[in-house]
Coordinates of C-alpha atoms and ligand atoms in Angstrom, one line a residue:
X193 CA -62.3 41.7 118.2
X194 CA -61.0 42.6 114.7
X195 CA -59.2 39.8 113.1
X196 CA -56.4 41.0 111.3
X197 CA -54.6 37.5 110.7
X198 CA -57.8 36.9 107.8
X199 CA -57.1 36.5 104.4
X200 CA -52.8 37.8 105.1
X201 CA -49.6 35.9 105.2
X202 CA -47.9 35.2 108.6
X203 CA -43.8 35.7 108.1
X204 CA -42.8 37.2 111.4
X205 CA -43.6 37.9 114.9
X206 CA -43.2 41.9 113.9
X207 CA -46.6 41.6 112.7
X208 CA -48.0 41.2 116.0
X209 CA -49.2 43.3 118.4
X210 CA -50.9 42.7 121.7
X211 CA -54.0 42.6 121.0
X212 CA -53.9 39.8 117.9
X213 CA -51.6 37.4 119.8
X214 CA -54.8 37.9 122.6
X215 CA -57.3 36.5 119.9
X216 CA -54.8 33.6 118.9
X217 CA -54.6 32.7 122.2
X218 CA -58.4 32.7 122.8
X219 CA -59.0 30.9 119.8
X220 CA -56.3 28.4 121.0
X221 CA -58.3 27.7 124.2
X222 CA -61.1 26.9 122.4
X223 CA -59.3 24.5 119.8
X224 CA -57.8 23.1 123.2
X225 CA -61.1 22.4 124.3
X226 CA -62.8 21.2 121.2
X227 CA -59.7 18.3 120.7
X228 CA -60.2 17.2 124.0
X229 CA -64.1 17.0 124.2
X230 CA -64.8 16.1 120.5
X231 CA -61.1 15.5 118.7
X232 CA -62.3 18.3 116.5
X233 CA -64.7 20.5 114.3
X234 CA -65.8 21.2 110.5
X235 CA -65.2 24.7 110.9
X236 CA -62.8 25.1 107.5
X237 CA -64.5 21.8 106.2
X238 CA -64.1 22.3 102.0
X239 CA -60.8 24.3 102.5
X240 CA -57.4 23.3 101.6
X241 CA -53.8 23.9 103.0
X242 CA -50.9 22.6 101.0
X243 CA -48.2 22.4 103.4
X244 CA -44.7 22.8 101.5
X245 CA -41.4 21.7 103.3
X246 CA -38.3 22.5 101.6
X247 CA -36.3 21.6 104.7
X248 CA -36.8 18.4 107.1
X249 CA -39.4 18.5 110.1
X250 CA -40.7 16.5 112.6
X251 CA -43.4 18.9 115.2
X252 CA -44.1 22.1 112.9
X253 CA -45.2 19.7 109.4
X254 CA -46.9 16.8 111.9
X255 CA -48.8 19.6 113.6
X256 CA -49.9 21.3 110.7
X257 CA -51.4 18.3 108.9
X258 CA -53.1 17.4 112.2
X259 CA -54.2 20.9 112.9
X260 CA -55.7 21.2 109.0
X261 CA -57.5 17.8 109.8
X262 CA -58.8 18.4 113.3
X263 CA -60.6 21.7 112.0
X264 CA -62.0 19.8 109.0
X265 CA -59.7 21.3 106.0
X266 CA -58.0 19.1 103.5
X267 CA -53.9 19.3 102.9
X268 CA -51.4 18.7 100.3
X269 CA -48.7 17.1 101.4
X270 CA -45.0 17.8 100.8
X271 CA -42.5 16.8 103.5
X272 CA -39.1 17.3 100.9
X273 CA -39.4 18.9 97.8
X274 CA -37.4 16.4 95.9
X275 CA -40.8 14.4 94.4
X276 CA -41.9 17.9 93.1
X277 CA -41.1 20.0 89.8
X278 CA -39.0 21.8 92.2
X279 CA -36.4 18.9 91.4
X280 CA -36.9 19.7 87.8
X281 CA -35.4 23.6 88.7
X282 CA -38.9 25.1 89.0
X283 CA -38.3 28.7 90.8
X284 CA -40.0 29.3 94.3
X285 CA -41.9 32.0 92.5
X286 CA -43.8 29.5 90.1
X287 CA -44.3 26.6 92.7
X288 CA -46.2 29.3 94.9
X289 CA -48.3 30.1 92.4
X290 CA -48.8 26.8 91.6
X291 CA -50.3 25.6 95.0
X292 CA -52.2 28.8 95.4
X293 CA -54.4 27.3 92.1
X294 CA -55.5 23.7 94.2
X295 CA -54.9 25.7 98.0
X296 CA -56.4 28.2 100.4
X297 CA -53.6 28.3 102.4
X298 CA -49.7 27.6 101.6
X299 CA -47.8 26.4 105.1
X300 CA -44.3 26.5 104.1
X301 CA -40.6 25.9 105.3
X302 CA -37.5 26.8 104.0
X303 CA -33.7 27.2 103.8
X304 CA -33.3 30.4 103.0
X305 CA -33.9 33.5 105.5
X306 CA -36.7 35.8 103.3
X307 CA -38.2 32.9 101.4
X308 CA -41.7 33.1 103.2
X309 CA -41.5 36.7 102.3
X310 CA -40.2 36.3 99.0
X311 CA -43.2 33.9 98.4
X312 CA -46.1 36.0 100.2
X313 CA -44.7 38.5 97.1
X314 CA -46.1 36.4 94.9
X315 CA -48.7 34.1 95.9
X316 CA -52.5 34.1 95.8
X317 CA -53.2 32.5 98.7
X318 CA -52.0 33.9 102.5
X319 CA -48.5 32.4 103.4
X320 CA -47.6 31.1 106.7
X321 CA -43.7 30.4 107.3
X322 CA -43.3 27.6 109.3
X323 CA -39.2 28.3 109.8
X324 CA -37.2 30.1 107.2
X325 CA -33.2 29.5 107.1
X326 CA -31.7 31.6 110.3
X327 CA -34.9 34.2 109.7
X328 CA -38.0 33.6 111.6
X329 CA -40.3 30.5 112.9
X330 CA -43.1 32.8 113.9
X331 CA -46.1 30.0 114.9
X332 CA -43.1 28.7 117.4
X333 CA -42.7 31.8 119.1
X334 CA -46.9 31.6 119.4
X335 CA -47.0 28.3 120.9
X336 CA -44.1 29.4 122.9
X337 CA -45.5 32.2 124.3
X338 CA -48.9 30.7 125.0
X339 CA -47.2 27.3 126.7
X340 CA -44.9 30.3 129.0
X341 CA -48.5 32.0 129.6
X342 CA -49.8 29.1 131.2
X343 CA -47.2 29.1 133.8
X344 CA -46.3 32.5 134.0
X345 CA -49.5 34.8 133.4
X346 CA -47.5 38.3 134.0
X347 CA -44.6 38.2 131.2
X348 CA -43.5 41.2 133.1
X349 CA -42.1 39.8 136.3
X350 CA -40.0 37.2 134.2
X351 CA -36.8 36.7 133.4
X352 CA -36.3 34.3 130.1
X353 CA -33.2 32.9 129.8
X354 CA -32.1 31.1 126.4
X355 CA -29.0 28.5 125.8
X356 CA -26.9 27.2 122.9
X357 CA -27.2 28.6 119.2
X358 CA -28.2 32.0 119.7
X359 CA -27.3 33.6 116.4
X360 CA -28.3 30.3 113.9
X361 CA -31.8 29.0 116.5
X362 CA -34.9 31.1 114.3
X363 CA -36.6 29.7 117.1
X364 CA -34.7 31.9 119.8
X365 CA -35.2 34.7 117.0
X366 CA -38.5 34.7 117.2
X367 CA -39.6 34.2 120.4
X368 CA -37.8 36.8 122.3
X369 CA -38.7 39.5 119.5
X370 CA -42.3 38.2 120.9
X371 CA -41.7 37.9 124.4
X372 CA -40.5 41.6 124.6
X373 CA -43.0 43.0 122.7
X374 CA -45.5 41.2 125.3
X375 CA -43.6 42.8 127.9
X376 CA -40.9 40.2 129.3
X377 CA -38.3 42.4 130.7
X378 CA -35.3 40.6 131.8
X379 CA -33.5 38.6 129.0
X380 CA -30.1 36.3 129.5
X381 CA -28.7 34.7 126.4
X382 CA -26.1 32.1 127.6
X383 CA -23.6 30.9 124.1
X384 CA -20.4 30.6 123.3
X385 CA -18.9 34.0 121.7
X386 CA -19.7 33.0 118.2
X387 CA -22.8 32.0 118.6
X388 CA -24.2 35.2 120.3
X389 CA -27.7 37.2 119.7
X390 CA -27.4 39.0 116.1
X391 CA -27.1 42.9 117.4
X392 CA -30.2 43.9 115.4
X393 CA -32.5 41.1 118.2
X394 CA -30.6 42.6 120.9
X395 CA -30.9 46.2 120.0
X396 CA -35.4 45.7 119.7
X397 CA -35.6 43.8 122.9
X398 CA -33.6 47.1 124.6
X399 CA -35.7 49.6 122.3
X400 CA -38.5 47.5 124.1
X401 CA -36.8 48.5 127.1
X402 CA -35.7 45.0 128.3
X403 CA -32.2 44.2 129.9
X404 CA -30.3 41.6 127.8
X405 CA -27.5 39.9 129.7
X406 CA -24.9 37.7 127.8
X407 CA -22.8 35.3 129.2
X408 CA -21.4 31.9 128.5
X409 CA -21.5 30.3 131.6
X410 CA -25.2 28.8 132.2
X411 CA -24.7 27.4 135.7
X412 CA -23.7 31.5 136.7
X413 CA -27.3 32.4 135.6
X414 CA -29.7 30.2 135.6
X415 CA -30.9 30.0 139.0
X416 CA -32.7 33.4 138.4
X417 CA -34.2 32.3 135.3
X418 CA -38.0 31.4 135.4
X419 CA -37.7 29.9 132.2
X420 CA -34.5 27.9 130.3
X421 CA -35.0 27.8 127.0
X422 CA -32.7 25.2 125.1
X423 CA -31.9 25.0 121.9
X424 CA -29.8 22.5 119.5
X425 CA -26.3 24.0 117.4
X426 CA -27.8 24.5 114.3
X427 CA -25.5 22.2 112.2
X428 CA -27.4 22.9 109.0
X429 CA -26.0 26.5 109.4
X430 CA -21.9 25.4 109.7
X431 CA -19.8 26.4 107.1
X432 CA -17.2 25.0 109.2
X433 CA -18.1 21.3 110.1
X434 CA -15.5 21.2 112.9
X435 CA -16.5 24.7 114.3
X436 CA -19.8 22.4 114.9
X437 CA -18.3 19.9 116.5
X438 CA -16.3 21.6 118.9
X439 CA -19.7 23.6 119.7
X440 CA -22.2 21.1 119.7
X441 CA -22.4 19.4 123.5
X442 CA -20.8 23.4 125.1
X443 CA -24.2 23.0 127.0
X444 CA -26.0 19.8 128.4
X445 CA -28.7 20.3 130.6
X446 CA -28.3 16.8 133.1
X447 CA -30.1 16.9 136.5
X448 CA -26.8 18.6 138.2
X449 CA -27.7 21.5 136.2
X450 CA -31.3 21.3 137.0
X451 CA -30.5 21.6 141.0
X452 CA -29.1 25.2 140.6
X453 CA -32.6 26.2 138.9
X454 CA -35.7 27.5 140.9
X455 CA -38.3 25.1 141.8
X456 CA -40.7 27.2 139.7
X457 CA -38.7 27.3 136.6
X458 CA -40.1 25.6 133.3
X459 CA -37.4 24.5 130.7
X460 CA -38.6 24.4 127.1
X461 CA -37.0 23.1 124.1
X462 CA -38.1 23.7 120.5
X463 CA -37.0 20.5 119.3
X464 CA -35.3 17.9 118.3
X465 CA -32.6 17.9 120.7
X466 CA -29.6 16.2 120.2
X467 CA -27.7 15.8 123.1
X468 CA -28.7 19.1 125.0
X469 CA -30.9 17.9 127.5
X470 CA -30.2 14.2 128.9
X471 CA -33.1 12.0 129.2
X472 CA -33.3 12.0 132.7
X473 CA -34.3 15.2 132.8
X474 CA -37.0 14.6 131.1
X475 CA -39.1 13.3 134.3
X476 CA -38.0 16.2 135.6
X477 CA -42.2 18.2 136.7
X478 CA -40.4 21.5 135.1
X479 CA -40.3 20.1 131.9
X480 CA -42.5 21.1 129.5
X481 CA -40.7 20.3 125.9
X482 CA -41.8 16.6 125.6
X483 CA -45.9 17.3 125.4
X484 CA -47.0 20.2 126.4
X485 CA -45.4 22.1 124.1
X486 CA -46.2 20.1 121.7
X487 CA -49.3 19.6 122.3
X488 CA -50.0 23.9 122.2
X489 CA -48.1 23.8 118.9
X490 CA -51.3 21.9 117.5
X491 CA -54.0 24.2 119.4
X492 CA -52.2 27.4 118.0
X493 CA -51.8 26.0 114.4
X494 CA -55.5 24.9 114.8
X495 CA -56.3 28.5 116.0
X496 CA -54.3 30.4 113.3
X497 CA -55.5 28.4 110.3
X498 CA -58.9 29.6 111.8
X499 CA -58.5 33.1 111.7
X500 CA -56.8 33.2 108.5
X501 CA -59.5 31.7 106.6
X502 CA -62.5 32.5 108.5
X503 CA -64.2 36.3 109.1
Ligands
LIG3 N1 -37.5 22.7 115.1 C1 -37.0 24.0 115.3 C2 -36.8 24.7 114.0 O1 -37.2 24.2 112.9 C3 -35.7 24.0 116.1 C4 -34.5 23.3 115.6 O2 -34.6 22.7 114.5 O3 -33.5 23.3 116.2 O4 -36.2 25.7 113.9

């Protein structure tokens, strides 16, 4: 299969196409299969991936430096920026280049919507946003998808229903710009009014031609969702701290909540949750968010390093 991921950035979801996210997911499989036989391979042994985090993470840095490792690659390290020249004023434009003189690959998060793009301008090396202010957190929506595949093999017969921060998640962004272009028809977005679906995500998933239902009451809709997708309030986002605050706990998922779902539905969270989902949920066999999400975040970030460095 041709692989168009080699030698390009990765910004957004809009890039793929049904037939690439196929070869990610093969080549996921395979990682999968390698970590648990042999922990890993050499495959990229001699390359190196700087992995640049101008914004905190847990999962999507973590992941990265072990995917880089487990396929034999080297990184550079920068969870925070602060210990860089960036703390010295250096622009984004000259710390890209800068890594693209010692890397292969530059992994980067960010603040700002459009910085991954912004960077991709300029650098020498391929890009690969790992999260980018409101914009996009592509290799989420991958390891999203992938984790939703497992469970539910036909995307179209589902219906994928997402709660909380609708208009701030990059996670929810992504994903559902994914999901509807792999053919997921029926969409429910459950927020409060000011934290609905930007228009422009609604509008694709309908040009895609998906339903999108939004509502704010979660216990009205989600027994006919197949999967419940959580998300945290994006606090980081608030102008208005006590526009947060008076947001922040509108949904918590306890196991009351869980009764009214279908015995078959899967509920995912990105990650890290603060206060949506209580932890007794989280013996709950529908729940996926605690490892085998995470656990397909490595495989995918295994399998995309791959393909962007390899023929
Ligand atoms: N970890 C995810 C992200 O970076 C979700 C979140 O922070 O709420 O977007």
């Amino acid at each position: 299969m041709n692989n168009s991921f080699f030698n390009n950035s990765f910004i957004s979801v809009e890039q793929l196409t049904k037939e690439n996210v196929a070869l990610v997911f093969t080549e996921a499989d395979k990682m999968k299969q390698i970590v648990l036989e042999k922990d890993g391979t050499d495959i990229l042994k001699g390359k190196v991936i700087a992995c640049l985090f101008y914004e905190p993470s847990s999962r999507t840095f973590s992941s990265f430096v072990s995917a880089t490792q487990r396929v034999g690659a080297g990184t550079i390290q920068l969870l925070g920026m602060q210990a860089s020249s960036v703390a010295k004023g250096e622009t984004l434009e000259d710390t890209i280049r800068t890594f693209g003189c010692y890397a292969d690959a530059i992994v980067m998060r960010h603040p700002e919507t459009g910085a991954a793009l912004q960077a991709a301008k300029v650098s020498y090396v391929p890009i690969i946003n790992a999260g980018d202010g409101k914009g996009e957190h592509p290799t989420q929506a991958l390891l999203d998808a992938y984790t939703i595949r497992s469970h539910f093999p036909d995307f179209s017969q589902i219906t994928f229903c997402a709660v909380g921060d609708m208009k701030n998640g990059r996670t929810v962004h992504s994903n559902t710009k994914l999901l509807a272009m792999l053919g997921v028809k029926k969409f429910i977005f459950v927020s409060p009014k000011v934290l609905q679906m930007p228009p422009e995500i609604v509008a694709s998933i309908k040009q895609q031609s998906g339903t999108v239902t939004e509502v704010e009451s979660l216990e009205d809709v989600i027994g006919t969702a197949d999967i419940l997708y959580a998300t945290r309030v994006q606090k980081e986002r608030f102008e208005d701290i006590e526009e947060y605050e008076r947001l922040k706990h509108k949904y918590i998922i306890t196991p009351e909540v869980m009764k009214l779902a279908k015995k078959t539905m899967i509920l995912m969270h990105p990650l890290p949750r603060v206060g949506e989902i209580t932890a007794e949920v989280d013996t709950d066999p529908r729940s996926v968010y605690m490892k085998e999400q995470m656990q397909n975040g490595m495989y995918i970030r295994m399998a995309l390093l791959k393909l962007i460095l390899k023929k």
